[in-house]
């Protein structure tokens, strides 16, 4: 397996944390990983990108991802404002925090690649109390694309947040993960 992912979001949405959690889960599952964000002195709310490479053999490429297998759009307001489809291939998958249907997202992006949508903001607010969509989007991602096992992702979220967040907030994030997994279209 070799998978390249490009994350699009805004500063403060948890893009970097989601990228780290996915990478750490893949490492725990015995895979090789390169994961890093791309941002400068942007402020909260500015568009940012992150990149993840996951493979079952050592990864020798150290550049950003130019032809992603998966594009994750953490903020639906980026659709039409940022070129989130740059470099996609005919078999790429796009997952978006977007209130419309997958077909509406395809139309908005002017593409025919496989698209998946969910209202991650709504789920995050209902489960966590604020629009921090990273765990919701991770749940949706592993439902749409076979990358890492769900239970290992749950374990990694628990491990990552233990000591940083209260047990109550960790449980809320795990609930958000589950809803992302179940509610993605």
Short mmCIF file of N, CA and C in Angstrom, two decimals, residues 7-16 37-40 42-43 45-50 78:
data_model
loop_
_atom_site.label_atom_id
_atom_site.label_comp_id
_atom_site.label_asym_id
_atom_site.label_seq_id
_atom_site.Cartn_x
_atom_site.Cartn_y
_atom_site.Cartn_z
N UNK A 7 -4.46 17.50 3.07
CA UNK A 7 -5.45 18.08 3.97
C UNK A 7 -5.58 19.57 3.67
N UNK A 8 -6.81 20.07 3.61
CA UNK A 8 -7.07 21.50 3.45
C UNK A 8 -7.94 21.93 4.61
N UNK A 9 -7.55 22.99 5.28
CA UNK A 9 -8.36 23.49 6.38
C UNK A 9 -8.00 24.92 6.70
N UNK A 10 -8.39 25.33 7.87
CA UNK A 10 -8.07 26.67 8.36
C UNK A 10 -7.35 26.52 9.69
N UNK A 11 -6.47 27.45 9.97
CA UNK A 11 -5.75 27.43 11.23
C UNK A 11 -6.71 27.38 12.40
N UNK A 12 -6.46 26.47 13.32
CA UNK A 12 -7.30 26.34 14.50
C UNK A 12 -8.36 25.26 14.41
N UNK A 13 -8.49 24.60 13.25
CA UNK A 13 -9.50 23.55 13.09
C UNK A 13 -9.00 22.16 13.47
N UNK A 14 -7.74 22.03 13.75
CA UNK A 14 -7.21 20.72 14.11
C UNK A 14 -6.62 19.94 12.96
N UNK A 15 -6.27 20.61 11.86
CA UNK A 15 -5.67 19.93 10.71
C UNK A 15 -4.36 19.25 11.13
N UNK A 16 -3.51 19.98 11.82
CA UNK A 16 -2.21 19.43 12.22
C UNK A 16 -2.41 18.25 13.18
N UNK A 37 2.69 19.57 8.21
CA UNK A 37 1.82 20.66 7.77
C UNK A 37 2.59 21.62 6.88
N UNK A 38 1.83 22.46 6.19
CA UNK A 38 2.44 23.54 5.41
C UNK A 38 1.72 24.83 5.79
N UNK A 39 2.41 25.65 6.53
CA UNK A 39 1.86 26.96 6.86
C UNK A 39 3.00 27.85 7.30
N UNK A 40 2.77 29.12 7.17
CA UNK A 40 3.76 30.10 7.58
C UNK A 40 3.24 30.82 8.81
N UNK A 42 0.61 32.24 9.36
CA UNK A 42 -0.82 32.48 9.26
C UNK A 42 -1.46 32.59 10.63
N UNK A 43 -2.55 33.28 10.66
CA UNK A 43 -3.28 33.44 11.91
C UNK A 43 -4.45 32.45 11.93
N UNK A 45 -7.72 30.82 11.43
CA UNK A 45 -8.70 30.97 10.36
C UNK A 45 -8.12 31.06 8.96
N UNK A 46 -6.81 31.24 8.83
CA UNK A 46 -6.19 31.31 7.51
C UNK A 46 -6.10 29.91 6.90
N UNK A 47 -6.22 29.78 5.58
CA UNK A 47 -6.11 28.46 4.94
C UNK A 47 -4.73 27.84 5.18
N UNK A 48 -4.72 26.56 5.50
CA UNK A 48 -3.47 25.81 5.66
C UNK A 48 -3.63 24.45 4.98
N UNK A 49 -2.51 23.79 4.76
CA UNK A 49 -2.52 22.44 4.19
C UNK A 49 -1.65 21.53 5.05
N UNK A 50 -1.94 20.27 4.94
CA UNK A 50 -1.11 19.26 5.57
C UNK A 50 -0.95 18.11 4.59
N UNK A 78 -13.81 26.53 1.97
CA UNK A 78 -12.66 26.57 1.07
C UNK A 78 -13.04 26.17 -0.35
#
